[in-house]
Short mmCIF file of C-alpha atoms in Angstrom, two decimals:
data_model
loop_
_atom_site.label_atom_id
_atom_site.label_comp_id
_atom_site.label_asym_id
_atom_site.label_seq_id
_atom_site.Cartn_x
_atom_site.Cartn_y
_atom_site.Cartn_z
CA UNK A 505 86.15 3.36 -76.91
CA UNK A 506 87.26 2.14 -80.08
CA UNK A 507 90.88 1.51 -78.23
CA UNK A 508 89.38 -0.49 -75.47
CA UNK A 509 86.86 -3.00 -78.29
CA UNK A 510 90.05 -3.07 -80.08
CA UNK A 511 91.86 -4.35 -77.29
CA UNK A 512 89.25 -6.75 -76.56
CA UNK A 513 89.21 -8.30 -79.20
CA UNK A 514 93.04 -9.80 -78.76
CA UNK A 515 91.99 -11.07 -75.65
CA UNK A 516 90.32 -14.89 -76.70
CA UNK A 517 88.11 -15.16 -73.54
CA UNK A 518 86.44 -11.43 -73.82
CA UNK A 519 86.03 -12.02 -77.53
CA UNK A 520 83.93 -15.25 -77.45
CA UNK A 521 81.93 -13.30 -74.94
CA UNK A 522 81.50 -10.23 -77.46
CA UNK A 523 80.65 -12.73 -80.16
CA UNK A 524 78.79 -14.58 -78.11
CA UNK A 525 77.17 -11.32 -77.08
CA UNK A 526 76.37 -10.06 -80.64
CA UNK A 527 75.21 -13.54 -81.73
CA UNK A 528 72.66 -13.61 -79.33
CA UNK A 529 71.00 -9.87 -80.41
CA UNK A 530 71.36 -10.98 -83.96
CA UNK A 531 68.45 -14.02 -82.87
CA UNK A 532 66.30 -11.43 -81.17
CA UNK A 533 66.27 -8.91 -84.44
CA UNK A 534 65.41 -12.42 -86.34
CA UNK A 535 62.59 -13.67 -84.23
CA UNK A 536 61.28 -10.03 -84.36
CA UNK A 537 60.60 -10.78 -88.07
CA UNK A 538 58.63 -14.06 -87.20
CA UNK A 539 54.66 -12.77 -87.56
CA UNK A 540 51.98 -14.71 -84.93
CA UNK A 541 50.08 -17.09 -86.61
CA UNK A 542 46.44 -16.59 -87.01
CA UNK A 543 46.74 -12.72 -87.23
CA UNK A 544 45.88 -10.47 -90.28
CA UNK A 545 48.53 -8.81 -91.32
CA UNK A 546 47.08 -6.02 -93.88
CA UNK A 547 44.64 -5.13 -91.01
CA UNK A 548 46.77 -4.63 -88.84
CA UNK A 549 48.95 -2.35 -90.89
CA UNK A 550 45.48 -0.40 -91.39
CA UNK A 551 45.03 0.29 -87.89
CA UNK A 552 48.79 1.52 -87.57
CA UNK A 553 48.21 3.85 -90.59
CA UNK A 554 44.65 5.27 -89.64
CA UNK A 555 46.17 6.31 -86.20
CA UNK A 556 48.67 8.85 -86.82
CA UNK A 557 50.36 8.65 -83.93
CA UNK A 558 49.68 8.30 -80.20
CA UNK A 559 49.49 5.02 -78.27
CA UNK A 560 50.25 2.78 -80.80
CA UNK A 561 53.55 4.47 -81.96
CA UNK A 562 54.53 4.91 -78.29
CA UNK A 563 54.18 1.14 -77.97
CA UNK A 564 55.39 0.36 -81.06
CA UNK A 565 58.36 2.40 -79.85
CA UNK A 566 58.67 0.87 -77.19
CA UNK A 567 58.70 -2.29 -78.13
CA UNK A 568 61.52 -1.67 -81.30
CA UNK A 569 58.96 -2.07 -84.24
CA UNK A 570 57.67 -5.44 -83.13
CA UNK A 571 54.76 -4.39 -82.17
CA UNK A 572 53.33 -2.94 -85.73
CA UNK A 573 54.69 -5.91 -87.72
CA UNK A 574 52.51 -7.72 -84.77
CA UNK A 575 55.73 -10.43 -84.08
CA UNK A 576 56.11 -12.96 -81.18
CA UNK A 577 57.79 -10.31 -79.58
CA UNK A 578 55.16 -8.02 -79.96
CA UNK A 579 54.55 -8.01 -75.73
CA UNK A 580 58.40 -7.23 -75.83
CA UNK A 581 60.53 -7.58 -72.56
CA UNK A 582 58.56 -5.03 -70.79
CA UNK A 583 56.04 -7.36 -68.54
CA UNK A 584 59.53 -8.95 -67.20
CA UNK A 585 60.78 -5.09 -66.12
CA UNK A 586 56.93 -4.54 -64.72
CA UNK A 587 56.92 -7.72 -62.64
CA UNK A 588 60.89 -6.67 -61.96
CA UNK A 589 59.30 -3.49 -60.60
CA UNK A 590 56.42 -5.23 -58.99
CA UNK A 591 58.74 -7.43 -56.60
CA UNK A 592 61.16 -4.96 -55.71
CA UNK A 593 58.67 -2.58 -54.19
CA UNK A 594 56.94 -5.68 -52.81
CA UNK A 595 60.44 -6.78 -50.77
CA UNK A 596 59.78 -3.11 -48.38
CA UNK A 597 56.37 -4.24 -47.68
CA UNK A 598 56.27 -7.60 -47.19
CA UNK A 599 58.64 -9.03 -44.29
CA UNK A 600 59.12 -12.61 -45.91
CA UNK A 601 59.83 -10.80 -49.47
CA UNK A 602 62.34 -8.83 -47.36
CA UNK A 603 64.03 -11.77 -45.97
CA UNK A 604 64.58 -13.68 -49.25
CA UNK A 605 65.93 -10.20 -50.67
CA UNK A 606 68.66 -10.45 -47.59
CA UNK A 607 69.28 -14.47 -48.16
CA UNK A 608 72.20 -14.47 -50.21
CA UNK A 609 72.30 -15.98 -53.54
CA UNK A 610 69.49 -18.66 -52.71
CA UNK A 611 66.85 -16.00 -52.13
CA UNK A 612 68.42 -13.76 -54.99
CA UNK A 613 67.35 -17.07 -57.03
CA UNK A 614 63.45 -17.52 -55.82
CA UNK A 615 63.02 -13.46 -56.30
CA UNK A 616 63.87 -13.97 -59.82
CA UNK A 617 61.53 -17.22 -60.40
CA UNK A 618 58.90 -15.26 -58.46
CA UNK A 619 59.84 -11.91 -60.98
CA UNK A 620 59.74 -14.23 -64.41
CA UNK A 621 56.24 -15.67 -62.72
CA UNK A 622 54.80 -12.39 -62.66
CA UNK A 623 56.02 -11.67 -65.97
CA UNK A 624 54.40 -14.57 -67.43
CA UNK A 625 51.08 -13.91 -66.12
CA UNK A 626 51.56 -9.93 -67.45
CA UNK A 627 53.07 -11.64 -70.59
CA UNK A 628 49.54 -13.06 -71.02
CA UNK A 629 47.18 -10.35 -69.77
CA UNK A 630 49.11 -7.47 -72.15
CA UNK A 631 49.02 -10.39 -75.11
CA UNK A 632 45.25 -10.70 -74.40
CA UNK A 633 45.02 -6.80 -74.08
CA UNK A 634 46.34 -6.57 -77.86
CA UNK A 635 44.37 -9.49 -79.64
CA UNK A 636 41.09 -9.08 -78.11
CA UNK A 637 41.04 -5.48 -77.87
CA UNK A 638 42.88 -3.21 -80.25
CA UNK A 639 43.66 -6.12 -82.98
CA UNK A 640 40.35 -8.17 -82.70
CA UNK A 641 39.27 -7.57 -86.11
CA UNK A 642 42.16 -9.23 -87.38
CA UNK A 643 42.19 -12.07 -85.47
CA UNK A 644 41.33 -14.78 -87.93
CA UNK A 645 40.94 -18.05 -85.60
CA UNK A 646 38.16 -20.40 -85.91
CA UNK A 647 38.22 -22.35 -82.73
CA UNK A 648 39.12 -21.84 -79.67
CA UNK A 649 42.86 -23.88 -79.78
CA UNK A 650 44.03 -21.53 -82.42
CA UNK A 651 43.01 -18.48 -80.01
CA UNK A 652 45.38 -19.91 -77.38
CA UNK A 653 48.03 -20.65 -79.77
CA UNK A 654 48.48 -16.63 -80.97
CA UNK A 655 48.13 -15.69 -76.87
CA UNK A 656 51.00 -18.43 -76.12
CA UNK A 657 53.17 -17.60 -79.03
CA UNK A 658 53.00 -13.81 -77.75
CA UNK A 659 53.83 -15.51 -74.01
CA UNK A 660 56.19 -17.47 -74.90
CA UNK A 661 58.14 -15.20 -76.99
CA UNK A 662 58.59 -13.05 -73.95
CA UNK A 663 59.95 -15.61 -72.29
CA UNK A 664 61.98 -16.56 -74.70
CA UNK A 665 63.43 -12.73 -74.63
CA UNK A 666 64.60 -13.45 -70.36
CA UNK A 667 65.69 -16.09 -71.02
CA UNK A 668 68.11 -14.46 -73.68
CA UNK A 669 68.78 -11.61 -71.22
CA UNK A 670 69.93 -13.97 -68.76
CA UNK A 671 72.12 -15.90 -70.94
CA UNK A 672 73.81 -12.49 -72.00
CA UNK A 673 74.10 -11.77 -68.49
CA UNK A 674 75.54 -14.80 -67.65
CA UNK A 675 78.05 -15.70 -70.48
CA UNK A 676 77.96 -12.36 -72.67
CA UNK A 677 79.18 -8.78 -71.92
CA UNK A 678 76.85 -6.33 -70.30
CA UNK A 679 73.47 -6.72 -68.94
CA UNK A 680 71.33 -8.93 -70.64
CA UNK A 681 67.77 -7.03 -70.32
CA UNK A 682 69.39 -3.52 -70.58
CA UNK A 683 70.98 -5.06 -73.91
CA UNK A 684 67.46 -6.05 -75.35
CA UNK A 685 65.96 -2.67 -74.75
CA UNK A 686 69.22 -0.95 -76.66
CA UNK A 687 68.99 -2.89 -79.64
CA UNK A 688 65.28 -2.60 -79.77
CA UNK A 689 65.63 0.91 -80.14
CA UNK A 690 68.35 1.39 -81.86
CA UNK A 691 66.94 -0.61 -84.46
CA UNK A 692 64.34 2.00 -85.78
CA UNK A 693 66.81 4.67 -85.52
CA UNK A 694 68.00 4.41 -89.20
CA UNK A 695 64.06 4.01 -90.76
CA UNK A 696 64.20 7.52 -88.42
CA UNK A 697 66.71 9.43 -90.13
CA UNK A 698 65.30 8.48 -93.30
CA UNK A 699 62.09 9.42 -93.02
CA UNK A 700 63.11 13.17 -91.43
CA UNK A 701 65.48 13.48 -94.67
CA UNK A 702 62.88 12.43 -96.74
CA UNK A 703 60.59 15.37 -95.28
CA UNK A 704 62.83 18.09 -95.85
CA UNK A 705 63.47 17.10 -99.12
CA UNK A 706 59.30 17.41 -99.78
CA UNK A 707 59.38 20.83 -98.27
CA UNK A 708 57.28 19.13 -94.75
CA UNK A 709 59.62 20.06 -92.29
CA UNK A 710 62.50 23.14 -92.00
CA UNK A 711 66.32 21.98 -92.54
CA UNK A 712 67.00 24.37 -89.74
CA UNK A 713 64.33 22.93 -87.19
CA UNK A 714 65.84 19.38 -87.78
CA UNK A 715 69.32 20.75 -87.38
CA UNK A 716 68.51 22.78 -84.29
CA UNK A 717 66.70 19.30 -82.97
CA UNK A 718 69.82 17.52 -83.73
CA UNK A 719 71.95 19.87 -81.86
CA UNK A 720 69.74 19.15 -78.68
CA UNK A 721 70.17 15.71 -78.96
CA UNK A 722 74.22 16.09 -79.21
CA UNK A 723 73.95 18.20 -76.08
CA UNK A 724 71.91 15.27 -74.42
CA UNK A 725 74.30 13.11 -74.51
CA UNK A 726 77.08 14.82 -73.56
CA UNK A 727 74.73 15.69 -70.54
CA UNK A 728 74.09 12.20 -70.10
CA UNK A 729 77.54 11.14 -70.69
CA UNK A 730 78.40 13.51 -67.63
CA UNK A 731 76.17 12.41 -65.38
CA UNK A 732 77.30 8.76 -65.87
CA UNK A 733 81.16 9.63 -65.10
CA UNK A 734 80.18 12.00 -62.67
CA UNK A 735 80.97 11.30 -58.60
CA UNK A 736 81.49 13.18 -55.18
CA UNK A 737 84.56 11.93 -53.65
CA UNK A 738 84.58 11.91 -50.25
CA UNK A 739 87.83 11.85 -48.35
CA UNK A 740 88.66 9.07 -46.21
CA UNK A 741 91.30 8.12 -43.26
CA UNK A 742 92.40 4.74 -42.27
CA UNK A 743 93.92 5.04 -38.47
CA UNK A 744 97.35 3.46 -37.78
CA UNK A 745 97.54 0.22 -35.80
CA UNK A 746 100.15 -1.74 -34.83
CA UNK A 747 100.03 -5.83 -35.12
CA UNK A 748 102.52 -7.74 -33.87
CA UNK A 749 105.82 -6.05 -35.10
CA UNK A 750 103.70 -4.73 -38.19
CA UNK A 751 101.99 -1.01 -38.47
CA UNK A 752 98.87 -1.38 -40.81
CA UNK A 753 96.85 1.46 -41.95
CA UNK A 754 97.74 5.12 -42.08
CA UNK A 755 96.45 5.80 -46.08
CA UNK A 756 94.49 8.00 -47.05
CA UNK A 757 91.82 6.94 -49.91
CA UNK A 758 87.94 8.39 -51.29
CA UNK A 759 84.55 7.26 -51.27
CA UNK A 760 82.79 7.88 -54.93
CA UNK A 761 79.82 8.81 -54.51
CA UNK A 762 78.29 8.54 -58.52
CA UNK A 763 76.02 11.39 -59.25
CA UNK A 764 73.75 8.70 -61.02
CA UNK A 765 74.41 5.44 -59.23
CA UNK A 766 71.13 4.11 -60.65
CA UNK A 767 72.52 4.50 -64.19
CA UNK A 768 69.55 3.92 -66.57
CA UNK A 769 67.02 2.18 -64.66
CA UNK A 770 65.09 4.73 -63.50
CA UNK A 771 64.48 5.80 -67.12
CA UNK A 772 63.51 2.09 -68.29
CA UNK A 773 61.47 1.50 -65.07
CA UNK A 774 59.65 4.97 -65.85
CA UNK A 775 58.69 4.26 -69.49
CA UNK A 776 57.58 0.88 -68.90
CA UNK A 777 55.24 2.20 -65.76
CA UNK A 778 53.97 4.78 -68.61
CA UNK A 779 53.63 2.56 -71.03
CA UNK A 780 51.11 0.62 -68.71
CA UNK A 781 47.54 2.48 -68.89
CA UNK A 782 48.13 2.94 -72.78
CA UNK A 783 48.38 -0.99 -72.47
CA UNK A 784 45.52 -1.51 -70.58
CA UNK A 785 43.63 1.19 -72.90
CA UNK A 786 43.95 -1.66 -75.87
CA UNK A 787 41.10 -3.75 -73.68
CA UNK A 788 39.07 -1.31 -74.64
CA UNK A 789 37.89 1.04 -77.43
CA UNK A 790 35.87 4.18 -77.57
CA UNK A 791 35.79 6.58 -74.76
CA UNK A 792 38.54 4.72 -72.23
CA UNK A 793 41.10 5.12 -75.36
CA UNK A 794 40.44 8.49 -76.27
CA UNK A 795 40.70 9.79 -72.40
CA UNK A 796 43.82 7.78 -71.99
CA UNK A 797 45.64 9.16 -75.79
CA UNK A 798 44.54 12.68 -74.64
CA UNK A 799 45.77 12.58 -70.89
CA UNK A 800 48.51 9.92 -70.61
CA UNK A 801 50.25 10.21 -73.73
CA UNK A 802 52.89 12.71 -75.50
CA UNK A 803 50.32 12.95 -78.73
CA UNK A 804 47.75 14.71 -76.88
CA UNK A 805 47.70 18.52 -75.90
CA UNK A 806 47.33 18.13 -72.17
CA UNK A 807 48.71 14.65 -72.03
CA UNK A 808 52.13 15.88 -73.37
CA UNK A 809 52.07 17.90 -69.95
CA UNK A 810 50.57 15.43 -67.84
CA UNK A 811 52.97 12.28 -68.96
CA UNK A 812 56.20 14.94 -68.84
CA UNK A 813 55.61 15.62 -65.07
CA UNK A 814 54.72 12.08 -64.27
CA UNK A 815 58.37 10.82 -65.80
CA UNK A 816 59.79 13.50 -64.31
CA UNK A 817 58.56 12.16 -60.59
CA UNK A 818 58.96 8.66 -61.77
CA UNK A 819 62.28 9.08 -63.01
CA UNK A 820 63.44 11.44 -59.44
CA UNK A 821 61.33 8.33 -57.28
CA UNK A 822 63.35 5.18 -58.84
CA UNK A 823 66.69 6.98 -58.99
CA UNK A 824 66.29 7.58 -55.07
CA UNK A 825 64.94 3.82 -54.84
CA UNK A 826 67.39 2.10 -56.71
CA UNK A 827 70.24 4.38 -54.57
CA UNK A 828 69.08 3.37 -51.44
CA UNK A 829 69.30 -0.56 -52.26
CA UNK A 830 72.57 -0.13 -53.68
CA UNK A 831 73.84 2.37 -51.22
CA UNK A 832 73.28 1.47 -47.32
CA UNK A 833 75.34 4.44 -45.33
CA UNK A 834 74.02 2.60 -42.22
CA UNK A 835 76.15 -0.44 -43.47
CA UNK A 836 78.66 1.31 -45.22
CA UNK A 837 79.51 2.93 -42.26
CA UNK A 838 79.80 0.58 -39.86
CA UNK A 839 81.81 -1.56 -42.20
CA UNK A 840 83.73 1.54 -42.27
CA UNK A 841 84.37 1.72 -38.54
CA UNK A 842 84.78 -1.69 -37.77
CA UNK A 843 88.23 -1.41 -40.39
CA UNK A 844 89.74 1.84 -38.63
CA UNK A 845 88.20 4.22 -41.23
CA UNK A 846 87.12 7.52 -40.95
CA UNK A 847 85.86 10.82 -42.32
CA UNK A 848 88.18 13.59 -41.43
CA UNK A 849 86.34 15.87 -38.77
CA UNK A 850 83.21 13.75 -39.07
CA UNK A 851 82.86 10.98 -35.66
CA UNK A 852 82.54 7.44 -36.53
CA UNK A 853 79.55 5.54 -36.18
CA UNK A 854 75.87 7.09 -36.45
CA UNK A 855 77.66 10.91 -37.50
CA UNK A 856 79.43 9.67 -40.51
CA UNK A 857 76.02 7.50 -41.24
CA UNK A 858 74.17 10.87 -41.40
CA UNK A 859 76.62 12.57 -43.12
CA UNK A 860 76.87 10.29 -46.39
CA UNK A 861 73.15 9.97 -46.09
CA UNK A 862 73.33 13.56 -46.64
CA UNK A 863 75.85 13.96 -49.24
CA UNK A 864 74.07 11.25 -51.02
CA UNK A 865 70.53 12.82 -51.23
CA UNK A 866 72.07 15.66 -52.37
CA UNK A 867 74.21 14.25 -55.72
CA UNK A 868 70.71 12.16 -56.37
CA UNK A 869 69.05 14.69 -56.02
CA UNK A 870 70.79 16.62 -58.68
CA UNK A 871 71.65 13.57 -60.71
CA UNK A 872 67.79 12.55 -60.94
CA UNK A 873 66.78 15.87 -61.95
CA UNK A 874 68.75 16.04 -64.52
CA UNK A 875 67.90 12.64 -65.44
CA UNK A 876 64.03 13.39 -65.64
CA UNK A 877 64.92 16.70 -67.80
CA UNK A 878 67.21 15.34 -69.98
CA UNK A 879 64.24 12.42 -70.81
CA UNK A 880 61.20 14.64 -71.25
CA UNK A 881 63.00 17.45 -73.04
CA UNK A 882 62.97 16.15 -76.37
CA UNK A 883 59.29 14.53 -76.13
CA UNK A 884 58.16 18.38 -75.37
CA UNK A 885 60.36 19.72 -78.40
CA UNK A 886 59.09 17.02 -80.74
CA UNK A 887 55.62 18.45 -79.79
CA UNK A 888 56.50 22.37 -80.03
CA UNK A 889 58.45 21.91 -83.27
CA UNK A 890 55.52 19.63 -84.68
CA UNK A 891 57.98 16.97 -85.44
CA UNK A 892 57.14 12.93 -85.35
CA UNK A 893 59.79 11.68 -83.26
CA UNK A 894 60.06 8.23 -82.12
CA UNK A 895 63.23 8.19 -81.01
CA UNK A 896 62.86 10.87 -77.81
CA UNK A 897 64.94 11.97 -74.87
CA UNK A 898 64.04 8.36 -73.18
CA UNK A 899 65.19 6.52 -75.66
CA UNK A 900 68.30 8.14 -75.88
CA UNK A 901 69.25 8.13 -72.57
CA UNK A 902 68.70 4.74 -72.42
CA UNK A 903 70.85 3.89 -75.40
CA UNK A 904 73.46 6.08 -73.96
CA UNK A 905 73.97 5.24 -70.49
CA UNK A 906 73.25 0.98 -71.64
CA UNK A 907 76.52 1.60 -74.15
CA UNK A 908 78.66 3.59 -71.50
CA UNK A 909 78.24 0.31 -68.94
CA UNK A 910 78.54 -2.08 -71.37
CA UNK A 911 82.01 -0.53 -71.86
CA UNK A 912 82.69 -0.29 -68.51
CA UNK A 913 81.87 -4.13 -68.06
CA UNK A 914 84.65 -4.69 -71.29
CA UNK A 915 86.63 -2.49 -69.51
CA UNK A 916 87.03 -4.10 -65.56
CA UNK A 917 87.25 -7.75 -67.77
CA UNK A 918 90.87 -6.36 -69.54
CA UNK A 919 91.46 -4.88 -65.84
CA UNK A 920 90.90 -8.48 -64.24
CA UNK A 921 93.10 -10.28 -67.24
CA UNK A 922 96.06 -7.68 -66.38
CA UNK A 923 96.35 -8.55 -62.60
CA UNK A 924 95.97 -12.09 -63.49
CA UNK A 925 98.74 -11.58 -66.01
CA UNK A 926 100.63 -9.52 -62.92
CA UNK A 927 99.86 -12.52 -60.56
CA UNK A 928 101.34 -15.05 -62.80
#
């Protein structure tokens, strides 16, 4: 890894993008200090210290700390991955959607105004959620343009978040929103460590319990790095045929099939899915709260349960999902076909169609598993071992598998600027 950054760096296009890149995640941990205006601060922190965990440090989580210092970005990037989530399941059941998600690039670009749409309007509703419900009492406005001014500074930092996933996307290294999420994260890692070092130093929690919990995380992701690198190759035959005075074909080559083709977006798309009764919880105080912390969350005794086996099926669900848009064996074989190819002692045509469809289901299926385990493992542990961990198996993963493609992307960029240097 450090070979390849190293090497990336001498190249003057990929480095502008890395700086680029790192420039624009710098901004985002600076607005994430900017507070909303109108908004008591010392109140706030009250309510974050009188709750001792459950919804508010999931969110908070979530959201990489913005949420308790109560920032712009306090709604995070999250209603943009809901809406994301929203219009892709949408596209199966609406014909129209369907179509525009088959146009080319000119429908790919009115999915994604219709996706940061959505996101607005959940921008608004989960901004609403927070002032009005859960952080009323510190709302400090006197009239009624100062209450839209804290709801539209909450808005509009979200959009200001796409729009600096897109531009990472676009003219940066790795995926934009992925990118957001990672540094969110990793940025209360440190205050993390800290604080678990600080309570075995006070005698609060066993050396050997945060040792044996560190362990587990080491063998997560090596897990996770596995599953990322890991693919079924499936043989392949190209027939010989003769053109003109030329032979063409005859090689022999693989299909690789990747154990998690998804890569992380099942996880993110699962949290954020989880993270949305909690959300809508905040409307509301009293018994609506209390149901939803003691059910739906890892705090509670039978939520920690509940909200395991609900990522799990999440996590299996969108890993099949987001295989079966990336993957079409119907396609991919007849594209197959229609270029001489063939799987040895499989027929071309609707055979080898049901045969990768096959093969596939079956790698998924044992990628997403793992997946889902690997995620809920160390939100069960942090529960049996009594420990306050914010940064659990989902958070991990996500960190993990959002560094391994960011790599890959640096990675296929010195591959392209070789075989241009080869062309030349």
């Amino acid at each position: 890894m450090l070979s390849t950054l190293r090497n990336a760096w001498r190249v003057p296009d990929i480095r502008k993008k890395l700086i680029f890149t790192v420039l624009m995640l710098l901004v985002v941990r600076l607005g994430a200090a900017i507070p909303v205006p109108f908004m008591n601060k010392d109140i706030i922190s009250s309510i974050f210290n009188s709750s001792q965990g459950g919804i508010l440090q999931f969110l908070d989580m979530m959201g990489g700390g913005t949420f308790s210092s109560y920032s712009i970005f306090a709604a995070n990037i999250y209603p943009y991955i809901t809406a994301s989530i929203i219009i892709q399941l949408l596209t199966i059941a609406i014909p129209k959607l369907e179509e525009l998600a088959k146009g080319g690039e000119e429908g790919k670009k009115k999915i994604n105004r219709y996706t940061r749409y959505g996101a607005i309007v959940l921008a608004a509703v989960q901004a609403s959620g927070y002032t009005f419900g859960l952080f009323r009492q510190a709302l400090e406005t006197t009239n009624i343009m100062q209450t839209i001014i804290v709801i539209l500074s909450m808005v509009a930092g979200t959009a200001f978040l796409m729009w600096i996933g897109e531009l990472i996307s676009e003219r940066g290294i790795g995926n934009g929103i992925s990118l957001l999420i990672f540094i969110g994260i990793i940025s209360r890692l440190p205050s993390d460590i800290i604080n678990w070092i600080r309570l075995v130093s006070i005698g609060q929690m066993s050396a050997i319990t945060l040792i044996l919990f560190g362990v587990v995380l080491l063998a997560i992701i090596v897990f996770v790095v596995a599953l990322q690198e890991g693919e079924r190759r499936i043989p392949v035959q190209y027939a010989k045929r003769v053109v003109g005075r030329k032979m063409y074909g005859g090689q022999s080559t693989h299909i690789p099939i990747k154990v998690l083709m998804a890569g992380v977006i099942p996880v993110i798309f699962s949290s954020s899915l989880l993270a949305l009764p909690q959300t809508l919880a905040l409307f509301s105080q009293g018994g609506v709260t209390q149901w939803i912390e003691k059910y739906l969350t890892p705090s509670g005794n039978v939520g920690i349960w509940i909200y395991s086996i609900l990522n799990i099926l999440l996590i299996v669900f969108f890993t099949y999902f987001y295989t079966a848009v990336q993957f079409n064996t119907v396609e991919y074989s007849k594209n197959l076909q229609q270029h001489g190819g063939f799987i040895p002692g499989i027929r071309p045509g609707r055979p080898t169609s049901d045969y990768l469809n096959k093969v596939v289901n079956r790698v998924v299926f044992v990628g997403g598993i793992s997946l889902a385990i690997l995620a809920t493992l160390p939100t069960v542990m942090s529960k049996v071992f009594d420990m306050n961990i914010n940064f659990g198996g989902t958070a991990i993963i996500i960190v993990v598998g959002v560094a391994l493609e960011t790599m890959k992307q640096i990675e296929s960029q010195l591959l392209m600027r070789h075989y241009k240097g080869f062309l030349k």
